[in-house]
Amino acid sequence: DGGITQSPKYLFRKEGQNVTLSCEQNLNHDAMYWYRQDPGQGLRLIYYSQIVNDFQKGDIAEGYSVSREKKESFPLTVTSAQKNPTAFYLCASRTWDGLYGYTFGSGTRLTVV
Amino acid sequence: AQSVAQPEDQVNVAEGNPLTVKCTYSVSGNPYLFWYVQYPNRGLQFLLKYITGDNLVKGSYGFEAEFNKSQTSFHLKKPSALVSDSALYFCAVRDRGGSNYKLTFGKGTLLTVNP
């Protein structure tokens, strides 16, 4: 079945560490997105990519980095510069025309220990 | 700029009663509108969308929504609520004429259906 796979489901990070969250899709979607979800704040856009080797900052990009070397993959690195990284992270993708909205992965819960 | 408002953080209904989750939007042109549902520790699942045509849109699990252009609203409804409908619901919009196809999401409404 086609879909988006996020891994790991749970991730623990020590202070000062960089961690990378994986997002892989086999839907042949062109665009991919990373969102951060905190209680009561809805979804906030971190980065998005509309084509391979190109990506743009979203509303809260500071302390995060991404790459898009393959159409299927859009990993997110949470760097030590992100001061409050504990959150639920969601990856999404869409078709070229966006008429069907986004397809979401099942999320990664990151906790700083 | 585009925006979405979900005026209620929480909605509580009794099982078997009708439910409504409210959404209003703002776009410079014509909207594409979406509803998503999220269960705990899961991603968002698509419920329904309005692109064009009939203002009453039917979606998954018996949900429907009515597009009202004059009131810039897209409220989610269900005639008879189930306990299993309890979840977090998000409304989303994008401008049909936009070039980057980005969706803007509301902050979500937590629906609780009481037995």
PDB file of C-alpha atoms in Angstrom:
ATOM      1  CA  ASP A   1       0.000   0.000   0.000  1.00  0.00           C
ATOM      2  CA  GLY A   2       1.162   3.514  -0.730  1.00  0.00           C
ATOM      3  CA  GLY A   3       1.760   5.887   2.133  1.00  0.00           C
ATOM      4  CA  ILE A   4       4.158   7.894   4.232  1.00  0.00           C
ATOM      5  CA  THR A   5       6.399   6.232   6.792  1.00  0.00           C
ATOM      6  CA  GLN A   6       7.881   8.191   9.665  1.00  0.00           C
ATOM      7  CA  SER A   7      10.494   6.701  11.932  1.00  0.00           C
ATOM      8  CA  PRO A   8      11.115   6.306  14.718  1.00  0.00           C
ATOM      9  CA  LYS A   9       7.741   6.618  16.414  1.00  0.00           C
ATOM     10  CA  TYR A  10       9.388   7.760  19.674  1.00  0.00           C
ATOM     11  CA  LEU A  11      12.751   9.485  19.980  1.00  0.00           C
ATOM     12  CA  PHE A  12      14.648  10.739  22.988  1.00  0.00           C
ATOM     13  CA  ARG A  13      17.321  13.398  22.706  1.00  0.00           C
ATOM     14  CA  LYS A  14      19.859  14.579  25.196  1.00  0.00           C
ATOM     15  CA  GLU A  15      20.620  18.254  25.555  1.00  0.00           C
ATOM     16  CA  GLY A  16      23.078  19.417  22.879  1.00  0.00           C
ATOM     17  CA  GLN A  17      22.483  16.516  20.514  1.00  0.00           C
ATOM     18  CA  ASN A  18      21.350  16.633  16.910  1.00  0.00           C
ATOM     19  CA  VAL A  19      18.734  14.056  15.904  1.00  0.00           C
ATOM     20  CA  THR A  20      17.287  13.168  12.513  1.00  0.00           C
ATOM     21  CA  LEU A  21      13.677  12.189  11.889  1.00  0.00           C
ATOM     22  CA  SER A  22      12.990  10.070   8.846  1.00  0.00           C
ATOM     23  CA  CYS A  23      10.150  10.566   6.371  1.00  0.00           C
ATOM     24  CA  GLU A  24       9.725   8.296   3.342  1.00  0.00           C
ATOM     25  CA  GLN A  25       6.825   8.198   0.871  1.00  0.00           C
ATOM     26  CA  ASN A  26       5.992   5.823  -1.966  1.00  0.00           C
ATOM     27  CA  LEU A  27       3.086   7.861  -3.327  1.00  0.00           C
ATOM     28  CA  ASN A  28       5.155   9.525  -6.054  1.00  0.00           C
ATOM     29  CA  HIS A  29       4.179  12.880  -4.576  1.00  0.00           C
ATOM     30  CA  ASP A  30       6.209  15.896  -5.569  1.00  0.00           C
ATOM     31  CA  ALA A  31       5.878  18.080  -2.486  1.00  0.00           C
ATOM     32  CA  MET A  32       6.678  17.208   1.102  1.00  0.00           C
ATOM     33  CA  TYR A  33       6.210  19.084   4.371  1.00  0.00           C
ATOM     34  CA  TRP A  34       7.321  19.000   7.994  1.00  0.00           C
ATOM     35  CA  TYR A  35       5.047  20.242  10.772  1.00  0.00           C
ATOM     36  CA  ARG A  36       5.481  20.588  14.477  1.00  0.00           C
ATOM     37  CA  GLN A  37       2.472  20.013  16.738  1.00  0.00           C
ATOM     38  CA  ASP A  38       2.252  21.299  20.296  1.00  0.00           C
ATOM     39  CA  PRO A  39      -0.862  21.113  22.494  1.00  0.00           C
ATOM     40  CA  GLY A  40      -3.232  23.985  21.776  1.00  0.00           C
ATOM     41  CA  GLN A  41      -1.107  25.400  18.953  1.00  0.00           C
ATOM     42  CA  GLY A  42      -2.238  23.351  16.016  1.00  0.00           C
ATOM     43  CA  LEU A  43       0.227  22.593  13.248  1.00  0.00           C
ATOM     44  CA  ARG A  44       3.171  24.879  12.556  1.00  0.00           C
ATOM     45  CA  LEU A  45       5.124  24.558   9.311  1.00  0.00           C
ATOM     46  CA  ILE A  46       8.870  23.971   9.695  1.00  0.00           C
ATOM     47  CA  TYR A  47      10.103  23.333   6.138  1.00  0.00           C
ATOM     48  CA  TYR A  48       8.650  22.264   2.824  1.00  0.00           C
ATOM     49  CA  SER A  49       9.977  21.037  -0.477  1.00  0.00           C
ATOM     50  CA  GLN A  50       8.183  21.165  -3.826  1.00  0.00           C
ATOM     51  CA  ILE A  51      10.853  19.410  -5.901  1.00  0.00           C
ATOM     52  CA  VAL A  52      14.028  17.435  -5.382  1.00  0.00           C
ATOM     53  CA  ASN A  53      17.079  19.462  -4.301  1.00  0.00           C
ATOM     54  CA  ASP A  54      14.939  22.447  -3.363  1.00  0.00           C
ATOM     55  CA  PHE A  55      13.264  23.407  -0.079  1.00  0.00           C
ATOM     56  CA  GLN A  56      11.925  26.503   1.673  1.00  0.00           C
ATOM     57  CA  LYS A  57      11.670  27.623   5.258  1.00  0.00           C
ATOM     58  CA  GLY A  58       8.293  27.598   6.900  1.00  0.00           C
ATOM     59  CA  ASP A  59       7.138  29.627   9.870  1.00  0.00           C
ATOM     60  CA  ILE A  60       9.405  28.093  12.520  1.00  0.00           C
ATOM     61  CA  ALA A  61      12.548  26.912  10.693  1.00  0.00           C
ATOM     62  CA  GLU A  62      15.101  28.107  13.252  1.00  0.00           C
ATOM     63  CA  GLY A  63      16.968  25.196  14.830  1.00  0.00           C
ATOM     64  CA  TYR A  64      15.934  22.755  12.114  1.00  0.00           C
ATOM     65  CA  SER A  65      17.457  21.590   8.832  1.00  0.00           C
ATOM     66  CA  VAL A  66      16.268  19.402   5.954  1.00  0.00           C
ATOM     67  CA  SER A  67      17.475  17.813   2.739  1.00  0.00           C
ATOM     68  CA  ARG A  68      15.672  16.538  -0.347  1.00  0.00           C
ATOM     69  CA  GLU A  69      18.108  14.426  -2.318  1.00  0.00           C
ATOM     70  CA  LYS A  70      15.460  11.935  -3.451  1.00  0.00           C
ATOM     71  CA  LYS A  71      11.815  12.409  -4.307  1.00  0.00           C
ATOM     72  CA  GLU A  72      10.817   9.764  -1.783  1.00  0.00           C
ATOM     73  CA  SER A  73      12.725  11.087   1.203  1.00  0.00           C
ATOM     74  CA  PHE A  74      12.613  14.299   3.260  1.00  0.00           C
ATOM     75  CA  PRO A  75      14.534  13.885   6.537  1.00  0.00           C
ATOM     76  CA  LEU A  76      14.350  16.532   9.264  1.00  0.00           C
ATOM     77  CA  THR A  77      17.294  17.233  11.576  1.00  0.00           C
ATOM     78  CA  VAL A  78      16.556  18.853  14.904  1.00  0.00           C
ATOM     79  CA  THR A  79      19.752  20.615  15.862  1.00  0.00           C
ATOM     80  CA  SER A  80      21.069  21.647  19.261  1.00  0.00           C
ATOM     81  CA  ALA A  81      20.103  25.212  18.340  1.00  0.00           C
ATOM     82  CA  GLN A  82      16.432  24.293  18.749  1.00  0.00           C
ATOM     83  CA  LYS A  83      15.881  25.228  22.372  1.00  0.00           C
ATOM     84  CA  ASN A  84      12.534  23.561  22.919  1.00  0.00           C
ATOM     85  CA  PRO A  85      12.377  20.529  20.621  1.00  0.00           C
ATOM     86  CA  THR A  86       9.994  18.394  22.645  1.00  0.00           C
ATOM     87  CA  ALA A  87       6.963  18.018  20.378  1.00  0.00           C
ATOM     88  CA  PHE A  88       5.092  15.769  17.974  1.00  0.00           C
ATOM     89  CA  TYR A  89       6.477  16.008  14.436  1.00  0.00           C
ATOM     90  CA  LEU A  90       4.377  15.263  11.371  1.00  0.00           C
ATOM     91  CA  CYS A  91       5.499  14.741   7.796  1.00  0.00           C
ATOM     92  CA  ALA A  92       3.091  15.192   4.891  1.00  0.00           C
ATOM     93  CA  SER A  93       3.076  15.064   1.119  1.00  0.00           C
ATOM     94  CA  ARG A  94       0.755  16.082  -1.711  1.00  0.00           C
ATOM     95  CA  THR A  95       0.132  15.436  -5.382  1.00  0.00           C
ATOM     96  CA  TRP A  96       1.351  17.956  -7.951  1.00  0.00           C
ATOM     97  CA  ASP A  97      -2.017  19.732  -8.086  1.00  0.00           C
ATOM     98  CA  GLY A  98      -2.815  19.643  -4.392  1.00  0.00           C
ATOM     99  CA  LEU A  99      -6.463  18.862  -5.074  1.00  0.00           C
ATOM    100  CA  TYR A 100      -6.527  16.055  -2.550  1.00  0.00           C
ATOM    101  CA  GLY A 101      -4.937  17.986   0.281  1.00  0.00           C
ATOM    102  CA  TYR A 102      -2.093  16.348   2.127  1.00  0.00           C
ATOM    103  CA  THR A 103      -1.323  12.769   3.120  1.00  0.00           C
ATOM    104  CA  PHE A 104       0.218  12.549   6.583  1.00  0.00           C
ATOM    105  CA  GLY A 105       2.573  10.133   8.229  1.00  0.00           C
ATOM    106  CA  SER A 106       1.854   8.750  11.683  1.00  0.00           C
ATOM    107  CA  GLY A 107       4.263  11.112  13.417  1.00  0.00           C
ATOM    108  CA  THR A 108       7.374  11.043  15.604  1.00  0.00           C
ATOM    109  CA  ARG A 109       7.224  12.093  19.224  1.00  0.00           C
ATOM    110  CA  LEU A 110      10.520  13.704  20.248  1.00  0.00           C
ATOM    111  CA  THR A 111      11.353  14.169  23.907  1.00  0.00           C
ATOM    112  CA  VAL A 112      14.384  15.910  25.378  1.00  0.00           C
ATOM    113  CA  VAL A 113      15.785  14.078  28.388  1.00  0.00           C
TER     114      VAL A 113
ATOM    115  CA  ALA B   1      -2.692  35.807   3.225  1.00  0.00           C
ATOM    116  CA  GLN B   2      -4.928  32.905   4.122  1.00  0.00           C
ATOM    117  CA  SER B   3      -6.149  31.932   7.566  1.00  0.00           C
ATOM    118  CA  VAL B   4      -8.500  29.559   9.353  1.00  0.00           C
ATOM    119  CA  ALA B   5     -10.323  29.960  12.645  1.00  0.00           C
ATOM    120  CA  GLN B   6     -11.822  27.186  14.706  1.00  0.00           C
ATOM    121  CA  PRO B   7     -13.573  29.173  17.418  1.00  0.00           C
ATOM    122  CA  GLU B   8     -14.108  26.282  19.815  1.00  0.00           C
ATOM    123  CA  ASP B   9     -11.178  24.510  21.435  1.00  0.00           C
ATOM    124  CA  GLN B  10     -13.524  21.784  22.682  1.00  0.00           C
ATOM    125  CA  VAL B  11     -16.947  20.459  21.766  1.00  0.00           C
ATOM    126  CA  ASN B  12     -18.859  17.990  23.926  1.00  0.00           C
ATOM    127  CA  VAL B  13     -21.916  16.106  22.704  1.00  0.00           C
ATOM    128  CA  ALA B  14     -23.888  13.106  23.849  1.00  0.00           C
ATOM    129  CA  GLU B  15     -23.821   9.940  21.778  1.00  0.00           C
ATOM    130  CA  GLY B  16     -26.670   9.907  19.293  1.00  0.00           C
ATOM    131  CA  ASN B  17     -26.992  13.684  19.180  1.00  0.00           C
ATOM    132  CA  PRO B  18     -25.999  15.760  16.154  1.00  0.00           C
ATOM    133  CA  LEU B  19     -22.588  17.381  16.230  1.00  0.00           C
ATOM    134  CA  THR B  20     -21.150  20.511  14.650  1.00  0.00           C
ATOM    135  CA  VAL B  21     -17.525  21.602  14.594  1.00  0.00           C
ATOM    136  CA  LYS B  22     -17.149  25.166  13.351  1.00  0.00           C
ATOM    137  CA  CYS B  23     -14.647  26.588  10.885  1.00  0.00           C
ATOM    138  CA  THR B  24     -14.337  29.988   9.254  1.00  0.00           C
ATOM    139  CA  TYR B  25     -11.701  30.971   6.740  1.00  0.00           C
ATOM    140  CA  SER B  26     -10.126  33.901   4.960  1.00  0.00           C
ATOM    141  CA  VAL B  27      -8.513  33.829   1.517  1.00  0.00           C
ATOM    142  CA  SER B  28      -7.988  36.484  -1.100  1.00  0.00           C
ATOM    143  CA  GLY B  29      -9.556  34.396  -3.852  1.00  0.00           C
ATOM    144  CA  ASN B  30     -11.698  31.271  -3.909  1.00  0.00           C
ATOM    145  CA  PRO B  31     -10.941  28.544  -1.382  1.00  0.00           C
ATOM    146  CA  TYR B  32     -10.150  24.884  -1.358  1.00  0.00           C
ATOM    147  CA  LEU B  33     -11.298  23.601   2.055  1.00  0.00           C
ATOM    148  CA  PHE B  34     -10.475  20.403   3.922  1.00  0.00           C
ATOM    149  CA  TRP B  35     -11.327  18.629   7.158  1.00  0.00           C
ATOM    150  CA  TYR B  36      -8.940  16.217   8.860  1.00  0.00           C
ATOM    151  CA  VAL B  37      -9.266  14.053  11.984  1.00  0.00           C
ATOM    152  CA  GLN B  38      -6.477  13.079  14.349  1.00  0.00           C
ATOM    153  CA  TYR B  39      -6.574  10.298  16.926  1.00  0.00           C
ATOM    154  CA  PRO B  40      -4.068  10.324  19.823  1.00  0.00           C
ATOM    155  CA  ASN B  41      -0.450   9.885  18.746  1.00  0.00           C
ATOM    156  CA  ARG B  42      -1.446   9.467  15.124  1.00  0.00           C
ATOM    157  CA  GLY B  43      -1.154  11.513  11.955  1.00  0.00           C
ATOM    158  CA  LEU B  44      -4.010  13.445  10.416  1.00  0.00           C
ATOM    159  CA  GLN B  45      -6.533  11.539   8.322  1.00  0.00           C
ATOM    160  CA  PHE B  46      -8.474  13.131   5.480  1.00  0.00           C
ATOM    161  CA  LEU B  47     -12.243  13.389   6.050  1.00  0.00           C
ATOM    162  CA  LEU B  48     -13.602  15.502   3.224  1.00  0.00           C
ATOM    163  CA  LYS B  49     -12.921  18.423   0.939  1.00  0.00           C
ATOM    164  CA  TYR B  50     -14.643  21.206  -0.935  1.00  0.00           C
ATOM    165  CA  ILE B  51     -13.131  22.087  -4.281  1.00  0.00           C
ATOM    166  CA  THR B  52     -16.060  23.297  -6.333  1.00  0.00           C
ATOM    167  CA  GLY B  53     -19.671  22.415  -7.093  1.00  0.00           C
ATOM    168  CA  ASP B  54     -22.279  21.353  -4.541  1.00  0.00           C
ATOM    169  CA  ASN B  55     -21.978  23.292  -1.301  1.00  0.00           C
ATOM    170  CA  LEU B  56     -22.822  20.208   0.781  1.00  0.00           C
ATOM    171  CA  VAL B  57     -19.916  17.809   0.821  1.00  0.00           C
ATOM    172  CA  LYS B  58     -20.125  14.264   2.160  1.00  0.00           C
ATOM    173  CA  GLY B  59     -17.078  12.476   3.488  1.00  0.00           C
ATOM    174  CA  SER B  60     -15.836   9.527   5.475  1.00  0.00           C
ATOM    175  CA  TYR B  61     -17.543   8.005   8.541  1.00  0.00           C
ATOM    176  CA  GLY B  62     -20.851   9.799   7.921  1.00  0.00           C
ATOM    177  CA  PHE B  63     -19.430  13.304   8.216  1.00  0.00           C
ATOM    178  CA  GLU B  64     -20.506  16.161   5.998  1.00  0.00           C
ATOM    179  CA  ALA B  65     -19.691  19.843   5.692  1.00  0.00           C
ATOM    180  CA  GLU B  66     -21.420  22.813   4.170  1.00  0.00           C
ATOM    181  CA  PHE B  67     -19.548  25.480   2.287  1.00  0.00           C
ATOM    182  CA  ASN B  68     -21.082  28.916   2.868  1.00  0.00           C
ATOM    183  CA  LYS B  69     -19.348  31.563   0.790  1.00  0.00           C
ATOM    184  CA  SER B  70     -21.232  34.542   2.223  1.00  0.00           C
ATOM    185  CA  GLN B  71     -20.335  33.574   5.782  1.00  0.00           C
ATOM    186  CA  THR B  72     -16.887  32.216   4.791  1.00  0.00           C
ATOM    187  CA  SER B  73     -17.622  29.093   6.776  1.00  0.00           C
ATOM    188  CA  PHE B  74     -17.131  25.363   6.339  1.00  0.00           C
ATOM    189  CA  HIS B  75     -18.689  23.708   9.392  1.00  0.00           C
ATOM    190  CA  LEU B  76     -18.314  19.969   9.928  1.00  0.00           C
ATOM    191  CA  LYS B  77     -21.465  18.073  10.843  1.00  0.00           C
ATOM    192  CA  LYS B  78     -22.738  14.612  11.640  1.00  0.00           C
ATOM    193  CA  PRO B  79     -26.395  13.737  12.304  1.00  0.00           C
ATOM    194  CA  SER B  80     -25.725  11.214  15.070  1.00  0.00           C
ATOM    195  CA  ALA B  81     -22.467  11.203  17.016  1.00  0.00           C
ATOM    196  CA  LEU B  82     -20.613   8.058  18.083  1.00  0.00           C
ATOM    197  CA  VAL B  83     -18.222   7.663  21.002  1.00  0.00           C
ATOM    198  CA  SER B  84     -15.624   6.596  18.436  1.00  0.00           C
ATOM    199  CA  ASP B  85     -15.886  10.057  16.811  1.00  0.00           C
ATOM    200  CA  SER B  86     -14.020  11.499  19.810  1.00  0.00           C
ATOM    201  CA  ALA B  87     -10.826  12.982  18.353  1.00  0.00           C
ATOM    202  CA  LEU B  88      -9.102  16.212  17.344  1.00  0.00           C
ATOM    203  CA  TYR B  89     -10.487  17.839  14.196  1.00  0.00           C
ATOM    204  CA  PHE B  90      -8.640  20.259  11.939  1.00  0.00           C
ATOM    205  CA  CYS B  91      -9.990  22.535   9.245  1.00  0.00           C
ATOM    206  CA  ALA B  92      -7.599  23.664   6.494  1.00  0.00           C
ATOM    207  CA  VAL B  93      -7.753  26.093   3.586  1.00  0.00           C
ATOM    208  CA  ARG B  94      -5.750  27.179   0.607  1.00  0.00           C
ATOM    209  CA  ASP B  95      -6.367  29.814  -1.992  1.00  0.00           C
ATOM    210  CA  ARG B  96      -7.378  28.237  -5.292  1.00  0.00           C
ATOM    211  CA  GLY B  97      -5.256  30.758  -7.128  1.00  0.00           C
ATOM    212  CA  GLY B  98      -2.191  30.271  -4.955  1.00  0.00           C
ATOM    213  CA  SER B  99       0.989  29.046  -6.566  1.00  0.00           C
ATOM    214  CA  ASN B 100       2.602  27.201  -3.679  1.00  0.00           C
ATOM    215  CA  TYR B 101      -0.375  24.987  -2.751  1.00  0.00           C
ATOM    216  CA  LYS B 102       0.335  25.392   0.966  1.00  0.00           C
ATOM    217  CA  LEU B 103      -2.488  24.520   3.324  1.00  0.00           C
ATOM    218  CA  THR B 104      -3.157  26.668   6.367  1.00  0.00           C
ATOM    219  CA  PHE B 105      -4.576  24.741   9.325  1.00  0.00           C
ATOM    220  CA  GLY B 106      -6.775  25.832  12.177  1.00  0.00           C
ATOM    221  CA  LYS B 107      -5.672  25.130  15.742  1.00  0.00           C
ATOM    222  CA  GLY B 108      -7.967  22.171  16.049  1.00  0.00           C
ATOM    223  CA  THR B 109     -11.151  21.345  17.961  1.00  0.00           C
ATOM    224  CA  LEU B 110     -11.237  18.496  20.445  1.00  0.00           C
ATOM    225  CA  LEU B 111     -14.502  16.618  20.083  1.00  0.00           C
ATOM    226  CA  THR B 112     -15.650  14.465  22.975  1.00  0.00           C
ATOM    227  CA  VAL B 113     -18.705  12.261  22.538  1.00  0.00           C
ATOM    228  CA  ASN B 114     -20.095  11.082  25.847  1.00  0.00           C
ATOM    229  CA  PRO B 115     -21.830   7.688  26.150  1.00  0.00           C
TER     230      PRO B 115
END
